[in-house]
Amino acid sequence: MLRIAHVSASCVLLLLLAWTTALQAQDITPDVPDETAKMQAMAARIDALVQSRLDREKVIAAPLATDGEFIRRAYLDLVGNIPTVAQTRAYLDNDGPDKREQLIAQLLKSPAYPTHLANTWRALVLEPSDDPQRLQNEQGLQIWLRGKFSQNVRYDRLVEEFLTATQGSDGPGYFYASQDLKPEMLASETSRIFLGLQLECAQCHDHPFDRWKQHDFWGLAAFFAQLERPANDNLVGLGRFDIVDRDMGEVTIPETDEVVPPAFPGSNANYASFGGTRRQQLAIWMVSRDNPFMPRRAVNWAWAHMMGRGIVHPADDMSPQNTPSHPELLDELTDYFIKSGFDLQLLLQTIAITDTYARSSEGVADSEAPPELFARMAVKSLTPEQLYDAFLKVGLLKSDVTMMQQDGQRIQFVARLRTASKDRTFFDTGMPQALAVMNGPPVSTATSPETSGLLKALSAPFLSDEQRLNVLFLAAYSRPPNVEELKRYQDFLQQAEPDQQSAALGDVLWVLANSAEFMLNH
């Protein structure tokens, strides 16, 4: 059990982080290969453990995805958008044996990578909203997260800074605002986001199916019981949310007078020995080795982000009753993540260079293998934000909106396409969403000869119909058309009048952009 006494909370946090770094350094000896070789060895170990389970279940794994499938998948997962025609062609023409690893490394250096990761985590942390004030708050958290991911800040340090934020200019303040500073709401969400624990079921009574008791839930809530907004809150400005930690405030079991002291879930560590405010005490435990939940939750999130489902599914329900599909894999990946210095970018990179990640999404057997075996890549729907940006990319449309501004058209599109489920492998869109995509912007502008930059470029008279169709397919699908597709669309274009060629080409692009192959990440 971790025991720290008579030391300030900030010093303890720095000591813990330095301790982790020192332990990592002890593991490195002259006989250990360099970081790239260690990453490759871990990737090979992932493949071996997944294949071992497939062999035991007598399941045949899908073959590797085509180059076109892989580049589109990697772009969507790591930078949140589809590749350009030039980027796809360069990858398809590359015959190097390590082209996949080169692509992944290149994407992780792109400025689009931290932006996409910030988008993803903002959606994980905040419930979606169409309220202008909430949208401004979302932007503040988005900017904060992007800054952390662009610097590749250690994940444990990110968690500590998130939990102890005090000023609204520090993006996490908006998370506290979204929960109205209510201890029970903050306990429920922080345990889900950072621990992968669904403690809210123990709020009113002991959890009926899990180990958690009512005192566990309210013990965690007690860490947030001493928060308030400052007295000068009206002076801090629009879009800010400052937080003050008081030295008083408790929680009680509902409908009783029983006061519940702070307590770490699943731990006997004494919170009072940690020093500092209650949130600082929670942050110290959260990043300590006495907390087994935080690194496993981060690893499971990373796996779910790349593979479509977690080693534990759902990814935010890692209770002991919800067992992992590959326990050894989860344990070894967690150990790898900790020894790397909680390097989230390296973790994503390691998963991305595996053959498991590179498998085709098409099954090879008559009967579908259970998805938890990862015999093939899961098919994931694009998020509304990804879909909107993909339409801009495929039509070569430029947005005049900067990161600090709100794109009204984008907001409307995202609101229409938003679904209740956060599971991207679950498809619950209906007719309203379909009509919004087919008939409204940005699809209409991306496929119109008057506004589409791509169609304007393809109007050059020296291009053949086959060349034009190849460009359209590379833009939409990151692959050339097959023989049947080429003939079908060539026949269609040849039937158009000379002055309707651009419109006919726009119709072809409209069909491609409204297809399942375009709207899915496979």
Short mmCIF file of C-alpha atoms in Angstrom, two decimals:
data_model
loop_
_atom_site.label_atom_id
_atom_site.label_comp_id
_atom_site.label_asym_id
_atom_site.label_seq_id
_atom_site.Cartn_x
_atom_site.Cartn_y
_atom_site.Cartn_z
CA MET A 1 0.00 0.00 0.00
CA LEU A 2 1.29 3.46 -0.93
CA ARG A 3 1.99 5.68 2.11
CA ILE A 4 3.15 9.28 1.78
CA ALA A 5 3.15 11.71 4.67
CA HIS A 6 4.23 15.30 5.48
CA VAL A 7 4.88 16.18 1.82
CA SER A 8 2.96 18.71 -0.29
CA ALA A 9 0.59 17.32 -2.91
CA SER A 10 2.43 18.91 -5.83
CA CYS A 11 5.77 17.50 -4.64
CA VAL A 12 4.26 14.06 -4.25
CA LEU A 13 2.90 14.17 -7.80
CA LEU A 14 6.32 15.13 -9.17
CA LEU A 15 8.02 12.43 -7.12
CA LEU A 16 5.59 9.79 -8.38
CA LEU A 17 6.13 10.78 -11.99
CA ALA A 18 9.90 10.89 -11.53
CA TRP A 19 9.77 7.47 -9.84
CA THR A 20 8.00 5.99 -12.83
CA THR A 21 10.61 7.49 -15.16
CA ALA A 22 13.44 6.14 -13.01
CA LEU A 23 11.95 2.66 -12.99
CA GLN A 24 11.66 2.86 -16.74
CA ALA A 25 15.32 3.84 -17.01
CA GLN A 26 16.33 0.85 -14.86
CA ASP A 27 14.71 -1.46 -17.39
CA ILE A 28 16.97 -0.18 -20.18
CA THR A 29 20.32 -1.95 -20.46
CA PRO A 30 22.89 -2.04 -23.28
CA ASP A 31 21.55 -5.47 -24.26
CA VAL A 32 18.01 -4.13 -24.85
CA PRO A 33 17.28 -3.11 -28.47
CA ASP A 34 16.37 0.47 -29.37
CA GLU A 35 12.86 1.89 -28.98
CA THR A 36 11.81 1.00 -32.52
CA ALA A 37 12.86 -2.61 -32.08
CA LYS A 38 11.04 -2.78 -28.73
CA MET A 39 7.91 -1.39 -30.37
CA GLN A 40 8.17 -3.95 -33.18
CA ALA A 41 8.68 -6.73 -30.64
CA MET A 42 5.54 -5.67 -28.75
CA ALA A 43 3.59 -5.53 -32.02
CA ALA A 44 4.72 -9.05 -32.84
CA ARG A 45 3.71 -10.17 -29.36
CA ILE A 46 0.22 -8.68 -29.87
CA ASP A 47 -0.15 -10.63 -33.10
CA ALA A 48 1.05 -13.83 -31.44
CA LEU A 49 -1.42 -13.55 -28.56
CA VAL A 50 -4.36 -12.79 -30.85
CA GLN A 51 -3.39 -15.63 -33.20
CA SER A 52 -3.05 -18.02 -30.27
CA ARG A 53 -6.67 -17.40 -29.30
CA LEU A 54 -7.78 -17.83 -32.93
CA ASP A 55 -5.94 -21.18 -33.08
CA ARG A 56 -7.61 -22.39 -29.89
CA GLU A 57 -11.02 -21.43 -31.30
CA LYS A 58 -10.14 -22.94 -34.71
CA VAL A 59 -10.95 -19.64 -36.44
CA ILE A 60 -9.22 -18.54 -39.64
CA ALA A 61 -8.01 -14.95 -39.62
CA ALA A 62 -8.87 -12.62 -42.48
CA PRO A 63 -6.04 -11.78 -44.89
CA LEU A 64 -4.30 -8.43 -44.73
CA ALA A 65 -6.25 -5.49 -46.09
CA THR A 66 -5.37 -4.06 -49.48
CA ASP A 67 -3.12 -1.02 -49.56
CA GLY A 68 -6.10 1.19 -50.39
CA GLU A 69 -8.11 -0.15 -47.45
CA PHE A 70 -5.20 0.27 -45.07
CA ILE A 71 -4.25 3.84 -45.93
CA ARG A 72 -7.88 4.99 -45.67
CA ARG A 73 -8.30 3.19 -42.33
CA ALA A 74 -5.08 4.57 -40.88
CA TYR A 75 -5.90 8.12 -41.94
CA LEU A 76 -9.39 7.97 -40.42
CA ASP A 77 -8.20 6.41 -37.14
CA LEU A 78 -5.14 8.59 -36.58
CA VAL A 79 -5.89 11.96 -38.22
CA GLY A 80 -9.67 11.76 -38.60
CA ASN A 81 -9.97 12.25 -42.35
CA ILE A 82 -9.50 10.42 -45.64
CA PRO A 83 -6.28 10.77 -47.66
CA THR A 84 -5.99 12.90 -50.77
CA VAL A 85 -5.58 11.37 -54.22
CA ALA A 86 -1.88 12.32 -54.22
CA GLN A 87 -1.31 10.76 -50.79
CA THR A 88 -3.07 7.56 -51.84
CA ARG A 89 -1.13 7.29 -55.08
CA ALA A 90 2.18 7.78 -53.29
CA TYR A 91 1.33 4.97 -50.87
CA LEU A 92 0.07 2.60 -53.58
CA ASP A 93 3.25 3.20 -55.60
CA ASN A 94 5.50 2.53 -52.60
CA ASP A 95 6.96 -0.98 -52.78
CA GLY A 96 8.91 -0.76 -49.52
CA PRO A 97 8.47 -3.63 -47.05
CA ASP A 98 7.99 -1.21 -44.15
CA LYS A 99 5.53 1.12 -45.89
CA ARG A 100 2.88 0.54 -43.23
CA GLU A 101 5.21 1.53 -40.41
CA GLN A 102 6.39 4.57 -42.37
CA LEU A 103 2.81 5.68 -42.96
CA ILE A 104 1.85 5.34 -39.29
CA ALA A 105 4.93 7.31 -38.17
CA GLN A 106 4.15 10.00 -40.74
CA LEU A 107 0.53 10.35 -39.60
CA LEU A 108 1.52 10.65 -35.93
CA LYS A 109 3.74 13.61 -36.84
CA SER A 110 0.89 15.38 -38.63
CA PRO A 111 -0.76 18.37 -36.92
CA ALA A 112 -4.06 16.68 -37.72
CA TYR A 113 -3.23 13.88 -35.25
CA PRO A 114 -3.56 15.92 -32.01
CA THR A 115 -6.62 17.67 -33.45
CA HIS A 116 -8.34 14.34 -34.12
CA LEU A 117 -7.37 12.93 -30.73
CA ALA A 118 -8.71 16.07 -29.07
CA ASN A 119 -11.97 15.65 -31.00
CA THR A 120 -12.19 12.05 -29.86
CA TRP A 121 -11.50 12.81 -26.20
CA ARG A 122 -13.79 15.82 -26.14
CA ALA A 123 -16.61 13.52 -27.24
CA LEU A 124 -15.56 11.02 -24.56
CA VAL A 125 -15.54 13.65 -21.81
CA LEU A 126 -18.49 15.89 -22.72
CA GLU A 127 -22.02 15.02 -23.73
CA PRO A 128 -22.87 16.57 -27.12
CA SER A 129 -24.82 19.82 -27.13
CA ASP A 130 -26.25 22.33 -29.59
CA ASP A 131 -26.35 25.16 -27.04
CA PRO A 132 -24.06 28.06 -28.16
CA GLN A 133 -22.57 28.50 -24.67
CA ARG A 134 -21.89 24.78 -24.34
CA LEU A 135 -20.33 24.74 -27.80
CA GLN A 136 -17.97 27.52 -26.77
CA ASN A 137 -17.08 25.53 -23.67
CA GLU A 138 -16.40 22.47 -25.84
CA GLN A 139 -14.01 24.56 -27.90
CA GLY A 140 -12.08 25.52 -24.77
CA LEU A 141 -11.63 21.88 -23.76
CA GLN A 142 -10.79 20.98 -27.36
CA ILE A 143 -7.95 23.52 -27.45
CA TRP A 144 -6.60 22.33 -24.08
CA LEU A 145 -6.64 18.69 -25.15
CA ARG A 146 -5.03 19.46 -28.49
CA GLY A 147 -2.20 21.23 -26.72
CA LYS A 148 -1.55 18.21 -24.50
CA PHE A 149 -1.67 15.72 -27.37
CA SER A 150 0.51 17.85 -29.63
CA GLN A 151 3.18 17.82 -26.89
CA ASN A 152 2.59 14.10 -26.30
CA VAL A 153 2.25 14.81 -22.58
CA ARG A 154 2.50 11.70 -20.42
CA TYR A 155 -0.97 10.27 -19.94
CA ASP A 156 -0.68 10.11 -16.15
CA ARG A 157 0.30 13.79 -16.09
CA LEU A 158 -2.63 14.66 -18.35
CA VAL A 159 -4.99 12.91 -15.92
CA GLU A 160 -3.47 14.72 -12.95
CA GLU A 161 -3.80 18.13 -14.63
CA PHE A 162 -7.35 17.35 -15.71
CA LEU A 163 -8.47 16.42 -12.19
CA THR A 164 -6.86 19.37 -10.42
CA ALA A 165 -7.74 22.18 -12.88
CA THR A 166 -8.86 25.39 -11.20
CA GLN A 167 -9.13 28.04 -13.92
CA GLY A 168 -11.61 28.11 -16.77
CA SER A 169 -8.79 28.85 -19.19
CA ASP A 170 -7.61 25.34 -18.32
CA GLY A 171 -10.00 23.37 -20.52
CA PRO A 172 -11.01 20.77 -17.89
CA GLY A 173 -12.90 23.53 -16.10
CA TYR A 174 -15.57 23.08 -18.75
CA PHE A 175 -15.92 19.44 -17.77
CA TYR A 176 -16.65 20.52 -14.20
CA ALA A 177 -19.14 23.07 -15.55
CA SER A 178 -20.94 20.40 -17.55
CA GLN A 179 -21.43 18.41 -14.32
CA ASP A 180 -22.65 21.46 -12.36
CA LEU A 181 -19.94 20.75 -9.73
CA LYS A 182 -22.17 18.01 -8.33
CA PRO A 183 -20.02 15.44 -6.47
CA GLU A 184 -22.14 12.47 -7.55
CA MET A 185 -22.01 13.45 -11.24
CA LEU A 186 -18.27 14.10 -11.12
CA ALA A 187 -17.64 10.77 -9.39
CA SER A 188 -19.68 8.90 -11.97
CA GLU A 189 -17.99 10.51 -14.97
CA THR A 190 -14.39 10.51 -13.73
CA SER A 191 -14.63 6.84 -12.77
CA ARG A 192 -16.00 6.01 -16.22
CA ILE A 193 -13.52 8.14 -18.18
CA PHE A 194 -10.29 7.42 -16.31
CA LEU A 195 -10.92 4.15 -14.45
CA GLY A 196 -13.33 2.31 -16.73
CA LEU A 197 -15.65 1.71 -13.78
CA GLN A 198 -19.44 2.09 -13.86
CA LEU A 199 -19.90 3.19 -10.25
CA GLU A 200 -23.14 5.11 -10.78
CA CYS A 201 -25.15 1.91 -10.29
CA ALA A 202 -24.00 1.99 -6.66
CA GLN A 203 -25.22 5.54 -6.07
CA CYS A 204 -28.57 4.57 -4.54
CA HIS A 205 -27.80 1.01 -3.44
CA ASP A 206 -25.09 -1.62 -3.57
CA HIS A 207 -24.35 -2.67 -7.13
CA PRO A 208 -26.50 -5.75 -7.87
CA PHE A 209 -23.94 -7.45 -10.16
CA ASP A 210 -20.57 -5.98 -9.19
CA ARG A 211 -18.26 -5.61 -6.19
CA TRP A 212 -19.04 -1.93 -5.68
CA LYS A 213 -20.99 -0.83 -2.64
CA GLN A 214 -22.87 2.39 -2.02
CA HIS A 215 -20.03 3.57 0.23
CA ASP A 216 -17.56 3.08 -2.66
CA PHE A 217 -19.50 5.47 -4.86
CA TRP A 218 -19.98 8.17 -2.23
CA GLY A 219 -16.40 7.73 -1.00
CA LEU A 220 -15.23 8.76 -4.48
CA ALA A 221 -17.83 11.54 -4.65
CA ALA A 222 -16.43 12.97 -1.38
CA PHE A 223 -13.27 14.03 -3.24
CA PHE A 224 -15.44 16.51 -5.17
CA ALA A 225 -17.55 17.70 -2.24
CA GLN A 226 -15.50 20.82 -1.48
CA LEU A 227 -15.78 22.63 -4.82
CA GLU A 228 -17.44 25.93 -5.61
CA ARG A 229 -17.26 28.77 -8.10
CA PRO A 230 -15.33 31.85 -6.90
CA ALA A 231 -17.12 34.93 -5.57
CA ASN A 232 -15.78 37.03 -8.47
CA ASP A 233 -17.12 34.54 -11.02
CA ASN A 234 -19.02 37.22 -12.90
CA LEU A 235 -15.72 38.95 -13.70
CA VAL A 236 -13.90 36.06 -15.32
CA GLY A 237 -15.60 36.49 -18.70
CA LEU A 238 -17.72 34.57 -21.13
CA GLY A 239 -16.73 30.98 -21.73
CA ARG A 240 -14.67 30.62 -18.54
CA PHE A 241 -15.38 28.47 -15.52
CA ASP A 242 -13.14 28.88 -12.50
CA ILE A 243 -13.15 26.44 -9.57
CA VAL A 244 -12.20 26.93 -5.93
CA ASP A 245 -11.29 24.12 -3.53
CA ARG A 246 -12.68 24.84 -0.07
CA ASP A 247 -11.71 23.18 3.21
CA MET A 248 -15.27 22.19 4.07
CA GLY A 249 -18.06 20.17 2.48
CA GLU A 250 -19.10 16.53 2.85
CA VAL A 251 -21.40 13.97 1.21
CA THR A 252 -23.93 11.76 2.91
CA ILE A 253 -25.68 8.54 1.97
CA PRO A 254 -28.99 9.57 0.33
CA GLU A 255 -31.93 9.80 2.73
CA THR A 256 -29.62 9.43 5.75
CA ASP A 257 -27.36 11.63 7.85
CA GLU A 258 -24.37 9.30 7.44
CA VAL A 259 -21.31 11.26 6.30
CA VAL A 260 -19.05 9.30 3.95
CA PRO A 261 -15.33 10.19 4.09
CA PRO A 262 -13.21 10.17 0.91
CA ALA A 263 -12.08 6.70 -0.16
CA PHE A 264 -10.30 5.40 -3.26
CA PRO A 265 -12.28 2.70 -5.09
CA GLY A 266 -10.85 -0.76 -4.51
CA SER A 267 -7.97 0.55 -2.38
CA ASN A 268 -7.13 0.76 1.31
CA ALA A 269 -4.78 3.73 0.85
CA ASN A 270 -5.33 6.49 3.40
CA TYR A 271 -6.32 9.63 1.51
CA ALA A 272 -5.49 11.94 4.44
CA SER A 273 -1.80 10.98 4.35
CA PHE A 274 -1.45 12.38 0.83
CA GLY A 275 -1.83 16.06 1.73
CA GLY A 276 -3.22 18.87 -0.39
CA THR A 277 -6.82 19.44 -1.44
CA ARG A 278 -9.12 16.50 -1.86
CA ARG A 279 -8.84 16.65 -5.65
CA GLN A 280 -5.05 16.67 -5.35
CA GLN A 281 -5.28 13.64 -3.07
CA LEU A 282 -7.38 11.88 -5.69
CA ALA A 283 -4.92 12.82 -8.44
CA ILE A 284 -1.99 11.45 -6.40
CA TRP A 285 -3.72 8.11 -6.03
CA MET A 286 -4.92 8.14 -9.63
CA VAL A 287 -1.34 8.23 -11.02
CA SER A 288 0.19 5.98 -8.34
CA ARG A 289 1.01 2.29 -8.57
CA ASP A 290 -1.63 1.69 -5.95
CA ASN A 291 -4.23 2.32 -8.69
CA PRO A 292 -4.50 -0.65 -11.08
CA PHE A 293 -7.46 0.76 -13.00
CA MET A 294 -6.13 3.88 -14.73
CA PRO A 295 -3.45 2.38 -17.04
CA ARG A 296 -5.65 -0.60 -17.97
CA ARG A 297 -8.50 1.73 -18.89
CA ALA A 298 -6.16 3.82 -21.09
CA VAL A 299 -4.87 0.72 -22.86
CA ASN A 300 -8.37 -0.61 -23.39
CA TRP A 301 -9.48 2.76 -24.79
CA ALA A 302 -6.54 2.82 -27.24
CA TRP A 303 -7.32 -0.71 -28.41
CA ALA A 304 -11.01 0.10 -28.86
CA HIS A 305 -10.18 3.29 -30.74
CA MET A 306 -8.05 1.41 -33.25
CA MET A 307 -9.88 -1.94 -33.41
CA GLY A 308 -13.52 -0.88 -33.02
CA ARG A 309 -14.03 -2.65 -29.69
CA GLY A 310 -11.98 -3.06 -26.54
CA ILE A 311 -10.22 -6.09 -25.14
CA VAL A 312 -12.88 -5.48 -22.50
CA HIS A 313 -16.17 -4.52 -24.11
CA PRO A 314 -17.71 -2.01 -23.61
CA ALA A 315 -14.43 -0.16 -23.22
CA ASP A 316 -15.63 1.91 -20.25
CA ASP A 317 -17.00 -1.01 -18.24
CA MET A 318 -13.94 -2.82 -16.89
CA SER A 319 -15.51 -4.38 -13.83
CA PRO A 320 -14.17 -7.76 -12.64
CA GLN A 321 -17.39 -9.36 -13.90
CA ASN A 322 -16.75 -8.07 -17.43
CA THR A 323 -13.74 -10.20 -18.28
CA PRO A 324 -11.29 -9.37 -21.08
CA SER A 325 -11.29 -11.44 -24.25
CA HIS A 326 -7.48 -11.66 -24.10
CA PRO A 327 -6.37 -11.28 -20.43
CA GLU A 328 -2.69 -11.86 -21.15
CA LEU A 329 -2.73 -9.29 -23.95
CA LEU A 330 -4.32 -6.66 -21.71
CA ASP A 331 -1.80 -7.34 -18.93
CA GLU A 332 1.25 -7.18 -21.22
CA LEU A 333 0.05 -4.09 -23.08
CA THR A 334 -0.60 -2.34 -19.76
CA ASP A 335 2.90 -3.21 -18.54
CA TYR A 336 4.32 -1.96 -21.85
CA PHE A 337 2.35 1.29 -21.52
CA ILE A 338 3.59 1.91 -17.97
CA LYS A 339 7.23 1.16 -18.84
CA SER A 340 7.03 3.50 -21.83
CA GLY A 341 6.31 6.38 -19.47
CA PHE A 342 2.56 6.36 -20.15
CA ASP A 343 3.23 7.26 -23.79
CA LEU A 344 -0.22 7.22 -25.41
CA GLN A 345 1.13 8.05 -28.86
CA LEU A 346 3.57 5.14 -28.74
CA LEU A 347 0.75 2.85 -27.61
CA LEU A 348 -1.41 3.81 -30.60
CA GLN A 349 1.57 3.46 -32.92
CA THR A 350 2.36 -0.02 -31.60
CA ILE A 351 -1.20 -1.23 -32.17
CA ALA A 352 -1.29 0.38 -35.62
CA ILE A 353 1.75 -1.51 -36.95
CA THR A 354 0.38 -4.96 -36.04
CA ASP A 355 -0.96 -7.42 -38.56
CA THR A 356 -4.05 -7.63 -36.35
CA TYR A 357 -4.83 -3.99 -37.12
CA ALA A 358 -3.97 -4.47 -40.80
CA ARG A 359 -6.42 -7.30 -41.41
CA SER A 360 -9.22 -7.00 -43.92
CA SER A 361 -12.72 -6.29 -42.63
CA GLU A 362 -14.13 -9.08 -44.81
CA GLY A 363 -14.73 -12.47 -43.24
CA VAL A 364 -13.26 -15.63 -44.76
CA ALA A 365 -15.62 -18.27 -43.37
CA ASP A 366 -19.29 -19.02 -43.93
CA SER A 367 -20.04 -18.43 -40.27
CA GLU A 368 -19.09 -15.11 -38.70
CA ALA A 369 -16.34 -15.32 -36.07
CA PRO A 370 -17.19 -13.67 -32.74
CA PRO A 371 -15.99 -10.05 -32.88
CA GLU A 372 -14.05 -10.39 -29.63
CA LEU A 373 -11.59 -12.72 -31.39
CA PHE A 374 -10.39 -9.93 -33.73
CA ALA A 375 -10.22 -12.32 -36.66
CA ARG A 376 -10.92 -9.37 -38.94
CA MET A 377 -11.12 -5.62 -38.63
CA ALA A 378 -14.41 -4.29 -37.30
CA VAL A 379 -16.36 -2.02 -39.63
CA LYS A 380 -16.79 1.37 -37.97
CA SER A 381 -19.09 4.20 -38.98
CA LEU A 382 -17.50 7.59 -39.46
CA THR A 383 -18.31 10.11 -36.79
CA PRO A 384 -20.43 13.04 -38.00
CA GLU A 385 -17.32 15.24 -37.80
CA GLN A 386 -15.29 12.76 -39.86
CA LEU A 387 -18.04 12.47 -42.44
CA TYR A 388 -18.35 16.24 -42.84
CA ASP A 389 -14.59 16.65 -43.23
CA ALA A 390 -14.48 13.73 -45.69
CA PHE A 391 -17.04 15.49 -47.90
CA LEU A 392 -14.88 18.61 -47.86
CA LYS A 393 -11.82 16.53 -48.74
CA VAL A 394 -13.42 14.54 -51.55
CA GLY A 395 -14.87 17.67 -53.15
CA LEU A 396 -11.69 19.71 -52.63
CA LEU A 397 -13.76 22.27 -50.75
CA LYS A 398 -12.04 24.85 -48.59
CA SER A 399 -13.36 25.98 -45.22
CA ASP A 400 -12.84 29.63 -44.33
CA VAL A 401 -13.49 28.88 -40.65
CA THR A 402 -10.48 28.87 -38.35
CA MET A 403 -10.05 26.64 -35.31
CA MET A 404 -11.13 29.47 -33.01
CA GLN A 405 -14.41 30.00 -34.89
CA GLN A 406 -17.62 28.01 -35.06
CA ASP A 407 -18.68 26.62 -38.46
CA GLY A 408 -22.47 26.94 -38.42
CA GLN A 409 -22.98 24.57 -41.33
CA ARG A 410 -20.73 21.98 -39.71
CA ILE A 411 -22.57 22.29 -36.39
CA GLN A 412 -25.94 21.73 -38.10
CA PHE A 413 -24.62 18.72 -40.03
CA VAL A 414 -23.11 17.12 -36.92
CA ALA A 415 -26.31 17.69 -34.94
CA ARG A 416 -28.42 15.97 -37.62
CA LEU A 417 -26.10 12.99 -37.92
CA ARG A 418 -25.52 12.52 -34.19
CA THR A 419 -26.72 9.18 -32.81
CA ALA A 420 -27.44 7.97 -29.30
CA SER A 421 -24.84 5.21 -29.32
CA LYS A 422 -21.13 5.94 -28.88
CA ASP A 423 -20.30 2.51 -30.26
CA ARG A 424 -19.03 3.14 -33.79
CA THR A 425 -19.69 -0.49 -34.76
CA PHE A 426 -23.39 0.01 -34.02
CA PHE A 427 -25.31 1.66 -36.85
CA ASP A 428 -28.51 3.39 -35.77
CA THR A 429 -28.93 6.14 -38.35
CA GLY A 430 -32.38 6.54 -39.90
CA MET A 431 -34.17 8.31 -42.72
CA PRO A 432 -33.67 11.87 -41.40
CA GLN A 433 -29.92 11.33 -41.28
CA ALA A 434 -29.89 9.76 -44.73
CA LEU A 435 -31.83 12.67 -46.23
CA ALA A 436 -29.52 15.17 -44.52
CA VAL A 437 -26.53 13.54 -46.17
CA MET A 438 -28.01 13.00 -49.64
CA ASN A 439 -29.67 16.34 -50.21
CA GLY A 440 -27.93 18.93 -48.07
CA PRO A 441 -24.51 20.53 -47.85
CA PRO A 442 -21.70 19.68 -47.87
CA VAL A 443 -22.64 16.79 -50.20
CA SER A 444 -24.44 19.09 -52.62
CA THR A 445 -21.49 21.48 -52.82
CA ALA A 446 -18.90 18.68 -52.98
CA THR A 447 -20.64 17.06 -55.97
CA SER A 448 -21.71 20.18 -57.89
CA PRO A 449 -19.60 21.16 -60.93
CA GLU A 450 -20.02 24.82 -59.95
CA THR A 451 -18.54 24.44 -56.45
CA SER A 452 -16.47 21.23 -56.37
CA GLY A 453 -12.76 21.84 -56.78
CA LEU A 454 -12.29 18.22 -57.77
CA LEU A 455 -14.86 18.32 -60.57
CA LYS A 456 -13.43 21.60 -61.87
CA ALA A 457 -9.99 19.99 -62.05
CA LEU A 458 -11.41 16.97 -63.89
CA SER A 459 -13.02 19.15 -66.57
CA ALA A 460 -9.66 19.45 -68.35
CA PRO A 461 -10.21 18.30 -71.97
CA PHE A 462 -7.06 16.18 -72.16
CA LEU A 463 -8.35 13.69 -69.56
CA SER A 464 -10.13 10.51 -70.64
CA ASP A 465 -13.23 9.17 -68.90
CA GLU A 466 -11.15 6.32 -67.48
CA GLN A 467 -8.65 8.78 -65.97
CA ARG A 468 -11.46 10.87 -64.48
CA LEU A 469 -13.11 7.82 -62.94
CA ASN A 470 -9.82 6.64 -61.51
CA VAL A 471 -9.40 9.99 -59.76
CA LEU A 472 -12.98 9.90 -58.38
CA PHE A 473 -12.52 6.42 -56.94
CA LEU A 474 -9.13 7.26 -55.45
CA ALA A 475 -10.62 10.38 -53.87
CA ALA A 476 -13.63 8.59 -52.38
CA TYR A 477 -12.43 5.03 -51.74
CA SER A 478 -8.59 5.26 -51.88
CA ARG A 479 -8.65 2.60 -54.61
CA PRO A 480 -9.13 2.48 -58.38
CA PRO A 481 -12.42 1.16 -59.79
CA ASN A 482 -12.65 -2.53 -60.62
CA VAL A 483 -13.45 -3.69 -64.14
CA GLU A 484 -17.22 -3.82 -63.63
CA GLU A 485 -17.36 -0.41 -61.96
CA LEU A 486 -15.23 1.15 -64.67
CA LYS A 487 -17.44 -0.17 -67.46
CA ARG A 488 -20.68 0.81 -65.72
CA TYR A 489 -19.65 4.41 -65.14
CA GLN A 490 -17.95 4.77 -68.51
CA ASP A 491 -21.23 3.75 -70.17
CA PHE A 492 -23.06 6.28 -68.02
CA LEU A 493 -20.70 9.12 -68.95
CA GLN A 494 -20.86 8.26 -72.65
CA GLN A 495 -24.64 8.63 -72.60
CA ALA A 496 -24.40 12.24 -71.37
CA GLU A 497 -24.53 15.14 -73.81
CA PRO A 498 -21.22 16.99 -74.32
CA ASP A 499 -22.44 20.00 -72.33
CA GLN A 500 -23.59 17.70 -69.50
CA GLN A 501 -20.32 15.84 -68.96
CA SER A 502 -19.41 17.76 -65.81
CA ALA A 503 -22.89 17.25 -64.37
CA ALA A 504 -22.70 13.53 -65.17
CA LEU A 505 -19.32 13.30 -63.46
CA GLY A 506 -20.87 15.07 -60.45
CA ASP A 507 -23.63 12.44 -60.40
CA VAL A 508 -20.99 9.70 -60.24
CA LEU A 509 -19.25 11.46 -57.34
CA TRP A 510 -22.63 11.89 -55.61
CA VAL A 511 -23.24 8.14 -55.83
CA LEU A 512 -19.78 7.35 -54.46
CA ALA A 513 -20.09 9.86 -51.62
CA ASN A 514 -23.46 8.44 -50.54
CA SER A 515 -22.30 4.81 -50.56
CA ALA A 516 -21.61 2.62 -47.55
CA GLU A 517 -18.01 2.21 -48.66
CA PHE A 518 -17.49 5.96 -48.32
CA MET A 519 -19.35 6.41 -45.03
CA LEU A 520 -17.73 3.48 -43.25
CA ASN A 521 -14.21 2.97 -41.93
CA HIS A 522 -13.30 -0.56 -42.94
#
